[in-house]
Structures are given as structure tokens and as C-alpha cells.
């Protein structure tokens, strides 16, 4: 069992423990002050109906949370997107009632499990890295191609443990020359920054222009 899975189960068990202790604490307090719990529950009446309706949402949270955890749809530390809520971030905690997501800006979202319908987990498979560098083809496409290919070969050797496929030059797109590769999950952002900065450095050193606007393929 991997570390992220252990963190997820620890988070779940901690939540269950807190709810259980809270229940017994309230029960003990009511018993100490002499509140007849049995009679109180038996005579709840309308209050019982209201509590029952509220419990429907709670049970929905619990059931949804149970399947999220059992099916391993996400673990603590995974980066996920919740499409129906337009929320994304790193999983901080998976509880029986709520999910906690930490966004890139540090915001922590507390989301009832019943509101989760579609989970896009970006931490389970190798990630595609699209590398688009803008160029001016008229300055010499073949020479630019050679420089990019040389950078690809150099960085492929440097990051061979992080890359799952060799960088392949796709060709011209409206944003310039596109290179495609696949990287280990979590490494795609670092690799993209490294490749693009190396492209810019090598091309500008060789005297080529990096335009601000896309090229026209017409």
C-alpha cells in the first residue's frame, strides 16, 4: 500500500473517530445532567422528522465518500478536477462527509461528498507535455528545427528518468513548432518550463526571433 493511500485511510479513520467521540461526548453530557435520552428520542415528533431529513444529506455524503475511497478514485496528495463544481486542487483530506481540496493559490475548499459527480484525477497516469515555441519560419525553418531537435536530445538524456517517451517534433502549428512527449505524473510542469526556456535561450542566442503573436499557416 503506497504512502498516499495510507494518508487517505488515516484521514478517513481520523474523521470517523472524531464523529464517534463527539457522539459519545454529547450522550455522556446529557446523561450527566439528567436528560432522559430514551424519552427524548421517543418524543422527538416533528423534530425527529426534521433530523431525519437532514440525515438524508449526511447519509448521501457518507455513501458517496465510501465509494470514492473504496474505488480509490482519489488519494491524499492527488491533483484532481471536479468538473461539475469547476474546482481543482490537491487532495488534502478525504472524509466520510467532506472532501478538502487545496487550490494552487492556497485556498482550501470544503466540499460535501454528495456534490461530487465527476472526478478527473490528474495524478494517476503519465501526462502529455505540449511544447509550443513561436517562431518566424521565414528566418529559416530548417535551422530552427535543428536547434529544437538538438535541445530535445540534450534534455531527453538529462531527464531520462522523468520522461516516458522521447520528445517528438510534431511540426508547425499556429503557435509555432510543437514538440510532444509524455512524462511521469507531477514532472510535466518542471519539464515544460525547462524545455521552453531552453528553446528560447538557444534560438535567441542563434539570432532567431521569438514573436509575440501566433504565426499564420494560410
PDB file of C-alpha atoms in Angstrom:
ATOM      1  CA  UNK A   1       0.000   0.000   0.000  1.00  0.00           C
ATOM      2  CA  UNK A   2       1.532   3.313  -1.083  1.00  0.00           C
ATOM      3  CA  UNK A   3       2.021   6.344   1.134  1.00  0.00           C
ATOM      4  CA  UNK A   4      -0.802   8.414  -0.385  1.00  0.00           C
ATOM      5  CA  UNK A   5      -3.245   5.557   0.199  1.00  0.00           C
ATOM      6  CA  UNK A   6      -2.152   5.293   3.825  1.00  0.00           C
ATOM      7  CA  UNK A   7      -2.665   9.043   4.264  1.00  0.00           C
ATOM      8  CA  UNK A   8      -6.163   8.728   2.801  1.00  0.00           C
ATOM      9  CA  UNK A   9      -7.134   5.907   5.158  1.00  0.00           C
ATOM     10  CA  UNK A  10      -5.611   7.778   8.097  1.00  0.00           C
ATOM     11  CA  UNK A  11      -7.692  10.836   7.194  1.00  0.00           C
ATOM     12  CA  UNK A  12     -10.845   8.709   6.980  1.00  0.00           C
ATOM     13  CA  UNK A  13     -10.248   6.890  10.273  1.00  0.00           C
ATOM     14  CA  UNK A  14      -9.467  10.173  11.993  1.00  0.00           C
ATOM     15  CA  UNK A  15     -12.779  11.629  10.786  1.00  0.00           C
ATOM     16  CA  UNK A  16     -14.725   8.556  11.931  1.00  0.00           C
ATOM     17  CA  UNK A  17     -13.011   8.725  15.319  1.00  0.00           C
ATOM     18  CA  UNK A  18     -13.892  12.405  15.744  1.00  0.00           C
ATOM     19  CA  UNK A  19     -17.569  11.841  14.891  1.00  0.00           C
ATOM     20  CA  UNK A  20     -17.768   8.816  17.197  1.00  0.00           C
ATOM     21  CA  UNK A  21     -16.133  10.624  20.107  1.00  0.00           C
ATOM     22  CA  UNK A  22     -18.382  13.623  19.534  1.00  0.00           C
ATOM     23  CA  UNK A  23     -21.487  11.437  19.684  1.00  0.00           C
ATOM     24  CA  UNK A  24     -20.466   9.709  22.920  1.00  0.00           C
ATOM     25  CA  UNK A  25     -19.388  13.018  24.450  1.00  0.00           C
ATOM     26  CA  UNK A  26     -22.794  14.590  23.835  1.00  0.00           C
ATOM     27  CA  UNK A  27     -24.519  11.425  25.071  1.00  0.00           C
ATOM     28  CA  UNK A  28     -22.425  11.453  28.254  1.00  0.00           C
ATOM     29  CA  UNK A  29     -23.085  15.145  28.936  1.00  0.00           C
ATOM     30  CA  UNK A  30     -26.840  14.711  28.517  1.00  0.00           C
ATOM     31  CA  UNK A  31     -26.782  11.676  30.806  1.00  0.00           C
ATOM     32  CA  UNK A  32     -24.815  13.528  33.499  1.00  0.00           C
ATOM     33  CA  UNK A  33     -27.213  16.467  33.580  1.00  0.00           C
ATOM     34  CA  UNK A  34     -30.141  14.076  33.817  1.00  0.00           C
ATOM     35  CA  UNK A  35     -31.665  14.380  30.365  1.00  0.00           C
ATOM     36  CA  UNK A  36     -33.637  11.163  29.620  1.00  0.00           C
ATOM     37  CA  UNK A  37     -32.182  10.225  26.258  1.00  0.00           C
ATOM     38  CA  UNK A  38     -34.679   7.433  25.578  1.00  0.00           C
ATOM     39  CA  UNK A  39     -37.713   9.579  26.306  1.00  0.00           C
ATOM     40  CA  UNK A  40     -36.214  12.448  24.356  1.00  0.00           C
ATOM     41  CA  UNK A  41     -35.790  10.297  21.266  1.00  0.00           C
ATOM     42  CA  UNK A  42     -39.206   8.674  21.636  1.00  0.00           C
ATOM     43  CA  UNK A  43     -40.970  12.003  21.883  1.00  0.00           C
ATOM     44  CA  UNK A  44     -38.999  13.780  19.207  1.00  0.00           C
ATOM     45  CA  UNK A  45     -42.016  14.030  16.868  1.00  0.00           C
ATOM     46  CA  UNK A  46     -41.608  16.814  14.339  1.00  0.00           C
ATOM     47  CA  UNK A  47     -38.018  17.361  15.422  1.00  0.00           C
ATOM     48  CA  UNK A  48     -37.335  13.737  14.562  1.00  0.00           C
ATOM     49  CA  UNK A  49     -38.709  14.245  11.066  1.00  0.00           C
ATOM     50  CA  UNK A  50     -36.517  17.304  10.596  1.00  0.00           C
ATOM     51  CA  UNK A  51     -33.485  15.407  11.836  1.00  0.00           C
ATOM     52  CA  UNK A  52     -34.362  12.543   9.512  1.00  0.00           C
ATOM     53  CA  UNK A  53     -34.485  14.866   6.521  1.00  0.00           C
ATOM     54  CA  UNK A  54     -31.137  16.329   7.500  1.00  0.00           C
ATOM     55  CA  UNK A  55     -29.740  12.846   7.925  1.00  0.00           C
ATOM     56  CA  UNK A  56     -30.568  12.063   4.302  1.00  0.00           C
ATOM     57  CA  UNK A  57     -27.919  14.528   3.173  1.00  0.00           C
ATOM     58  CA  UNK A  58     -25.484  13.175   5.730  1.00  0.00           C
ATOM     59  CA  UNK A  59     -26.041   9.585   4.621  1.00  0.00           C
ATOM     60  CA  UNK A  60     -25.627  10.642   0.999  1.00  0.00           C
ATOM     61  CA  UNK A  61     -22.274  12.185   1.936  1.00  0.00           C
ATOM     62  CA  UNK A  62     -21.215   9.020   3.760  1.00  0.00           C
ATOM     63  CA  UNK A  63     -22.228   6.650   0.956  1.00  0.00           C
ATOM     64  CA  UNK A  64     -20.564   8.770  -1.731  1.00  0.00           C
ATOM     65  CA  UNK A  65     -17.432   9.114   0.381  1.00  0.00           C
ATOM     66  CA  UNK A  66     -17.372   5.362   0.961  1.00  0.00           C
ATOM     67  CA  UNK A  67     -17.373   4.590  -2.763  1.00  0.00           C
ATOM     68  CA  UNK A  68     -14.803   7.309  -3.514  1.00  0.00           C
ATOM     69  CA  UNK A  69     -12.434   5.694  -1.031  1.00  0.00           C
ATOM     70  CA  UNK A  70     -13.178   2.041  -1.815  1.00  0.00           C
ATOM     71  CA  UNK A  71     -12.845   2.590  -5.571  1.00  0.00           C
ATOM     72  CA  UNK A  72      -9.666   4.613  -4.982  1.00  0.00           C
ATOM     73  CA  UNK A  73     -10.953   7.441  -7.141  1.00  0.00           C
ATOM     74  CA  UNK A  74      -8.528   9.763  -5.357  1.00  0.00           C
ATOM     75  CA  UNK A  75      -5.974   9.723  -2.568  1.00  0.00           C
ATOM     76  CA  UNK A  76      -4.427  12.380  -0.372  1.00  0.00           C
ATOM     77  CA  UNK A  77      -1.846  14.226  -2.455  1.00  0.00           C
ATOM     78  CA  UNK A  78      -3.571  13.642  -5.807  1.00  0.00           C
ATOM     79  CA  UNK A  79      -4.312  16.625  -8.042  1.00  0.00           C
ATOM     80  CA  UNK A  80      -7.935  16.454  -9.163  1.00  0.00           C
ATOM     81  CA  UNK A  81     -10.549  18.465 -11.017  1.00  0.00           C
ATOM     82  CA  UNK A  82     -14.236  18.423 -10.066  1.00  0.00           C
ATOM     83  CA  UNK A  83     -15.830  19.271 -13.391  1.00  0.00           C
ATOM     84  CA  UNK A  84     -19.366  19.904 -12.147  1.00  0.00           C
ATOM     85  CA  UNK A  85     -18.118  22.342  -9.490  1.00  0.00           C
ATOM     86  CA  UNK A  86     -15.342  23.962 -11.562  1.00  0.00           C
ATOM     87  CA  UNK A  87     -12.927  23.357  -8.680  1.00  0.00           C
ATOM     88  CA  UNK A  88      -9.473  21.838  -8.842  1.00  0.00           C
ATOM     89  CA  UNK A  89      -6.608  21.328  -6.450  1.00  0.00           C
ATOM     90  CA  UNK A  90      -4.576  18.897  -4.391  1.00  0.00           C
ATOM     91  CA  UNK A  91      -6.489  16.498  -2.154  1.00  0.00           C
ATOM     92  CA  UNK A  92      -5.765  17.469   1.450  1.00  0.00           C
ATOM     93  CA  UNK A  93      -8.258  15.164   3.146  1.00  0.00           C
ATOM     94  CA  UNK A  94     -10.914  12.599   2.233  1.00  0.00           C
ATOM     95  CA  UNK A  95     -13.535  12.247   4.961  1.00  0.00           C
ATOM     96  CA  UNK A  96     -16.803  10.392   5.360  1.00  0.00           C
ATOM     97  CA  UNK A  97     -18.713  13.653   4.872  1.00  0.00           C
ATOM     98  CA  UNK A  98     -16.468  16.147   3.112  1.00  0.00           C
ATOM     99  CA  UNK A  99     -13.545  16.397   0.744  1.00  0.00           C
ATOM    100  CA  UNK A 100     -10.857  19.024   1.281  1.00  0.00           C
ATOM    101  CA  UNK A 101      -9.077  20.381  -1.784  1.00  0.00           C
ATOM    102  CA  UNK A 102      -6.213  22.855  -1.627  1.00  0.00           C
ATOM    103  CA  UNK A 103      -6.081  25.130  -4.668  1.00  0.00           C
ATOM    104  CA  UNK A 104      -2.885  26.475  -6.209  1.00  0.00           C
ATOM    105  CA  UNK A 105      -3.416  29.865  -4.537  1.00  0.00           C
ATOM    106  CA  UNK A 106      -3.690  28.215  -1.115  1.00  0.00           C
ATOM    107  CA  UNK A 107      -7.479  28.288  -0.831  1.00  0.00           C
ATOM    108  CA  UNK A 108      -8.859  25.204   0.924  1.00  0.00           C
ATOM    109  CA  UNK A 109     -12.239  24.056  -0.413  1.00  0.00           C
ATOM    110  CA  UNK A 110     -14.532  22.003   1.849  1.00  0.00           C
ATOM    111  CA  UNK A 111     -16.871  20.055  -0.418  1.00  0.00           C
ATOM    112  CA  UNK A 112     -19.743  17.793   0.727  1.00  0.00           C
ATOM    113  CA  UNK A 113     -19.238  14.387  -0.867  1.00  0.00           C
ATOM    114  CA  UNK A 114     -22.783  14.320  -2.254  1.00  0.00           C
ATOM    115  CA  UNK A 115     -21.939  17.284  -4.504  1.00  0.00           C
ATOM    116  CA  UNK A 116     -19.157  15.368  -6.248  1.00  0.00           C
ATOM    117  CA  UNK A 117     -20.295  13.827  -9.530  1.00  0.00           C
ATOM    118  CA  UNK A 118     -17.288  13.835 -11.872  1.00  0.00           C
ATOM    119  CA  UNK A 119     -13.684  13.436 -10.720  1.00  0.00           C
ATOM    120  CA  UNK A 120     -10.797  13.993 -13.116  1.00  0.00           C
ATOM    121  CA  UNK A 121      -7.676  12.643 -11.426  1.00  0.00           C
ATOM    122  CA  UNK A 122      -4.503  14.074 -12.945  1.00  0.00           C
ATOM    123  CA  UNK A 123      -2.178  12.046 -10.741  1.00  0.00           C
ATOM    124  CA  UNK A 124      -2.717   8.511 -11.969  1.00  0.00           C
ATOM    125  CA  UNK A 125      -1.127   8.241 -15.413  1.00  0.00           C
ATOM    126  CA  UNK A 126       1.715   9.659 -17.461  1.00  0.00           C
ATOM    127  CA  UNK A 127       0.971  13.195 -18.599  1.00  0.00           C
ATOM    128  CA  UNK A 128       1.282  14.626 -22.081  1.00  0.00           C
ATOM    129  CA  UNK A 129       3.576  17.625 -22.386  1.00  0.00           C
ATOM    130  CA  UNK A 130       2.856  20.004 -25.276  1.00  0.00           C
ATOM    131  CA  UNK A 131       5.773  22.283 -26.082  1.00  0.00           C
ATOM    132  CA  UNK A 132       4.874  25.118 -28.444  1.00  0.00           C
ATOM    133  CA  UNK A 133       7.565  27.654 -29.298  1.00  0.00           C
ATOM    134  CA  UNK A 134       6.666  30.594 -31.522  1.00  0.00           C
ATOM    135  CA  UNK A 135       8.947  31.204 -34.480  1.00  0.00           C
ATOM    136  CA  UNK A 136       9.272  33.191 -37.693  1.00  0.00           C
ATOM    137  CA  UNK A 137       9.511  30.463 -40.380  1.00  0.00           C
ATOM    138  CA  UNK A 138      10.913  32.914 -42.923  1.00  0.00           C
ATOM    139  CA  UNK A 139      14.071  33.236 -40.821  1.00  0.00           C
ATOM    140  CA  UNK A 140      14.974  29.648 -41.655  1.00  0.00           C
ATOM    141  CA  UNK A 141      12.654  26.836 -40.649  1.00  0.00           C
ATOM    142  CA  UNK A 142      15.217  24.064 -41.154  1.00  0.00           C
ATOM    143  CA  UNK A 143      17.797  25.765 -38.940  1.00  0.00           C
ATOM    144  CA  UNK A 144      15.198  26.405 -36.227  1.00  0.00           C
ATOM    145  CA  UNK A 145      14.085  22.777 -36.464  1.00  0.00           C
ATOM    146  CA  UNK A 146      17.667  21.582 -35.983  1.00  0.00           C
ATOM    147  CA  UNK A 147      18.151  23.738 -32.882  1.00  0.00           C
ATOM    148  CA  UNK A 148      14.931  22.483 -31.291  1.00  0.00           C
ATOM    149  CA  UNK A 149      15.820  18.893 -32.132  1.00  0.00           C
ATOM    150  CA  UNK A 150      19.258  19.352 -30.585  1.00  0.00           C
ATOM    151  CA  UNK A 151      17.720  20.768 -27.402  1.00  0.00           C
ATOM    152  CA  UNK A 152      15.268  17.857 -27.289  1.00  0.00           C
ATOM    153  CA  UNK A 153      18.048  15.294 -27.500  1.00  0.00           C
ATOM    154  CA  UNK A 154      20.106  17.010 -24.805  1.00  0.00           C
ATOM    155  CA  UNK A 155      17.239  17.362 -22.355  1.00  0.00           C
ATOM    156  CA  UNK A 156      15.908  13.874 -23.097  1.00  0.00           C
ATOM    157  CA  UNK A 157      19.208  12.475 -21.874  1.00  0.00           C
ATOM    158  CA  UNK A 158      19.247  14.785 -18.843  1.00  0.00           C
ATOM    159  CA  UNK A 159      15.679  13.918 -17.798  1.00  0.00           C
ATOM    160  CA  UNK A 160      15.551  10.316 -18.959  1.00  0.00           C
ATOM    161  CA  UNK A 161      14.184   9.185 -15.580  1.00  0.00           C
ATOM    162  CA  UNK A 162      11.257  11.630 -15.797  1.00  0.00           C
ATOM    163  CA  UNK A 163      10.396  11.218 -19.482  1.00  0.00           C
ATOM    164  CA  UNK A 164       8.335   8.238 -20.596  1.00  0.00           C
ATOM    165  CA  UNK A 165       8.714   8.937 -24.324  1.00  0.00           C
ATOM    166  CA  UNK A 166      11.300  10.720 -26.405  1.00  0.00           C
ATOM    167  CA  UNK A 167      10.400  14.319 -27.326  1.00  0.00           C
ATOM    168  CA  UNK A 168       8.994  14.245 -30.853  1.00  0.00           C
ATOM    169  CA  UNK A 169       8.685  17.313 -33.053  1.00  0.00           C
ATOM    170  CA  UNK A 170       5.112  17.329 -34.321  1.00  0.00           C
ATOM    171  CA  UNK A 171       5.661  20.169 -36.777  1.00  0.00           C
ATOM    172  CA  UNK A 172       4.154  23.579 -37.427  1.00  0.00           C
ATOM    173  CA  UNK A 173       1.030  24.721 -35.600  1.00  0.00           C
ATOM    174  CA  UNK A 174      -0.430  28.212 -35.342  1.00  0.00           C
ATOM    175  CA  UNK A 175       1.626  28.811 -32.190  1.00  0.00           C
ATOM    176  CA  UNK A 176       4.882  27.806 -33.882  1.00  0.00           C
ATOM    177  CA  UNK A 177       6.722  24.487 -33.726  1.00  0.00           C
ATOM    178  CA  UNK A 178       5.185  21.847 -31.475  1.00  0.00           C
ATOM    179  CA  UNK A 179       7.056  19.109 -29.646  1.00  0.00           C
ATOM    180  CA  UNK A 180       5.185  16.341 -27.824  1.00  0.00           C
ATOM    181  CA  UNK A 181       6.367  13.981 -25.102  1.00  0.00           C
ATOM    182  CA  UNK A 182       4.992  12.097 -22.096  1.00  0.00           C
ATOM    183  CA  UNK A 183       6.319  12.499 -18.568  1.00  0.00           C
ATOM    184  CA  UNK A 184       5.837  10.954 -15.160  1.00  0.00           C
ATOM    185  CA  UNK A 185       2.910  12.467 -13.349  1.00  0.00           C
ATOM    186  CA  UNK A 186       3.925  15.561 -11.433  1.00  0.00           C
ATOM    187  CA  UNK A 187       7.014  16.154 -13.567  1.00  0.00           C
ATOM    188  CA  UNK A 188       5.247  17.716 -16.548  1.00  0.00           C
ATOM    189  CA  UNK A 189       5.340  21.293 -15.266  1.00  0.00           C
ATOM    190  CA  UNK A 190       9.061  21.297 -14.490  1.00  0.00           C
ATOM    191  CA  UNK A 191       9.872  19.666 -17.817  1.00  0.00           C
ATOM    192  CA  UNK A 192       7.720  22.097 -19.772  1.00  0.00           C
ATOM    193  CA  UNK A 193       9.440  25.075 -18.185  1.00  0.00           C
ATOM    194  CA  UNK A 194      12.892  23.566 -18.765  1.00  0.00           C
ATOM    195  CA  UNK A 195      12.262  22.717 -22.421  1.00  0.00           C
ATOM    196  CA  UNK A 196      10.643  26.034 -23.330  1.00  0.00           C
ATOM    197  CA  UNK A 197      13.278  28.139 -21.577  1.00  0.00           C
ATOM    198  CA  UNK A 198      15.998  26.148 -23.348  1.00  0.00           C
ATOM    199  CA  UNK A 199      14.284  26.674 -26.721  1.00  0.00           C
ATOM    200  CA  UNK A 200      14.120  30.422 -26.155  1.00  0.00           C
ATOM    201  CA  UNK A 201      17.720  30.631 -24.974  1.00  0.00           C
ATOM    202  CA  UNK A 202      19.157  28.618 -27.868  1.00  0.00           C
ATOM    203  CA  UNK A 203      17.065  30.322 -30.551  1.00  0.00           C
ATOM    204  CA  UNK A 204      17.738  33.866 -29.357  1.00  0.00           C
ATOM    205  CA  UNK A 205      21.444  33.092 -28.995  1.00  0.00           C
ATOM    206  CA  UNK A 206      21.435  31.932 -32.621  1.00  0.00           C
ATOM    207  CA  UNK A 207      19.782  35.212 -33.650  1.00  0.00           C
ATOM    208  CA  UNK A 208      16.238  33.973 -34.274  1.00  0.00           C
ATOM    209  CA  UNK A 209      13.156  35.969 -33.297  1.00  0.00           C
ATOM    210  CA  UNK A 210      10.551  34.764 -30.799  1.00  0.00           C
ATOM    211  CA  UNK A 211       7.371  36.604 -31.914  1.00  0.00           C
ATOM    212  CA  UNK A 212       4.584  37.659 -29.563  1.00  0.00           C
ATOM    213  CA  UNK A 213       1.755  36.598 -31.858  1.00  0.00           C
ATOM    214  CA  UNK A 214       0.940  33.222 -33.463  1.00  0.00           C
ATOM    215  CA  UNK A 215       2.151  32.524 -36.978  1.00  0.00           C
ATOM    216  CA  UNK A 216      -0.203  32.280 -39.938  1.00  0.00           C
ATOM    217  CA  UNK A 217      -0.451  28.896 -41.629  1.00  0.00           C
ATOM    218  CA  UNK A 218      -2.549  30.187 -44.537  1.00  0.00           C
TER     219      UNK A 218
END
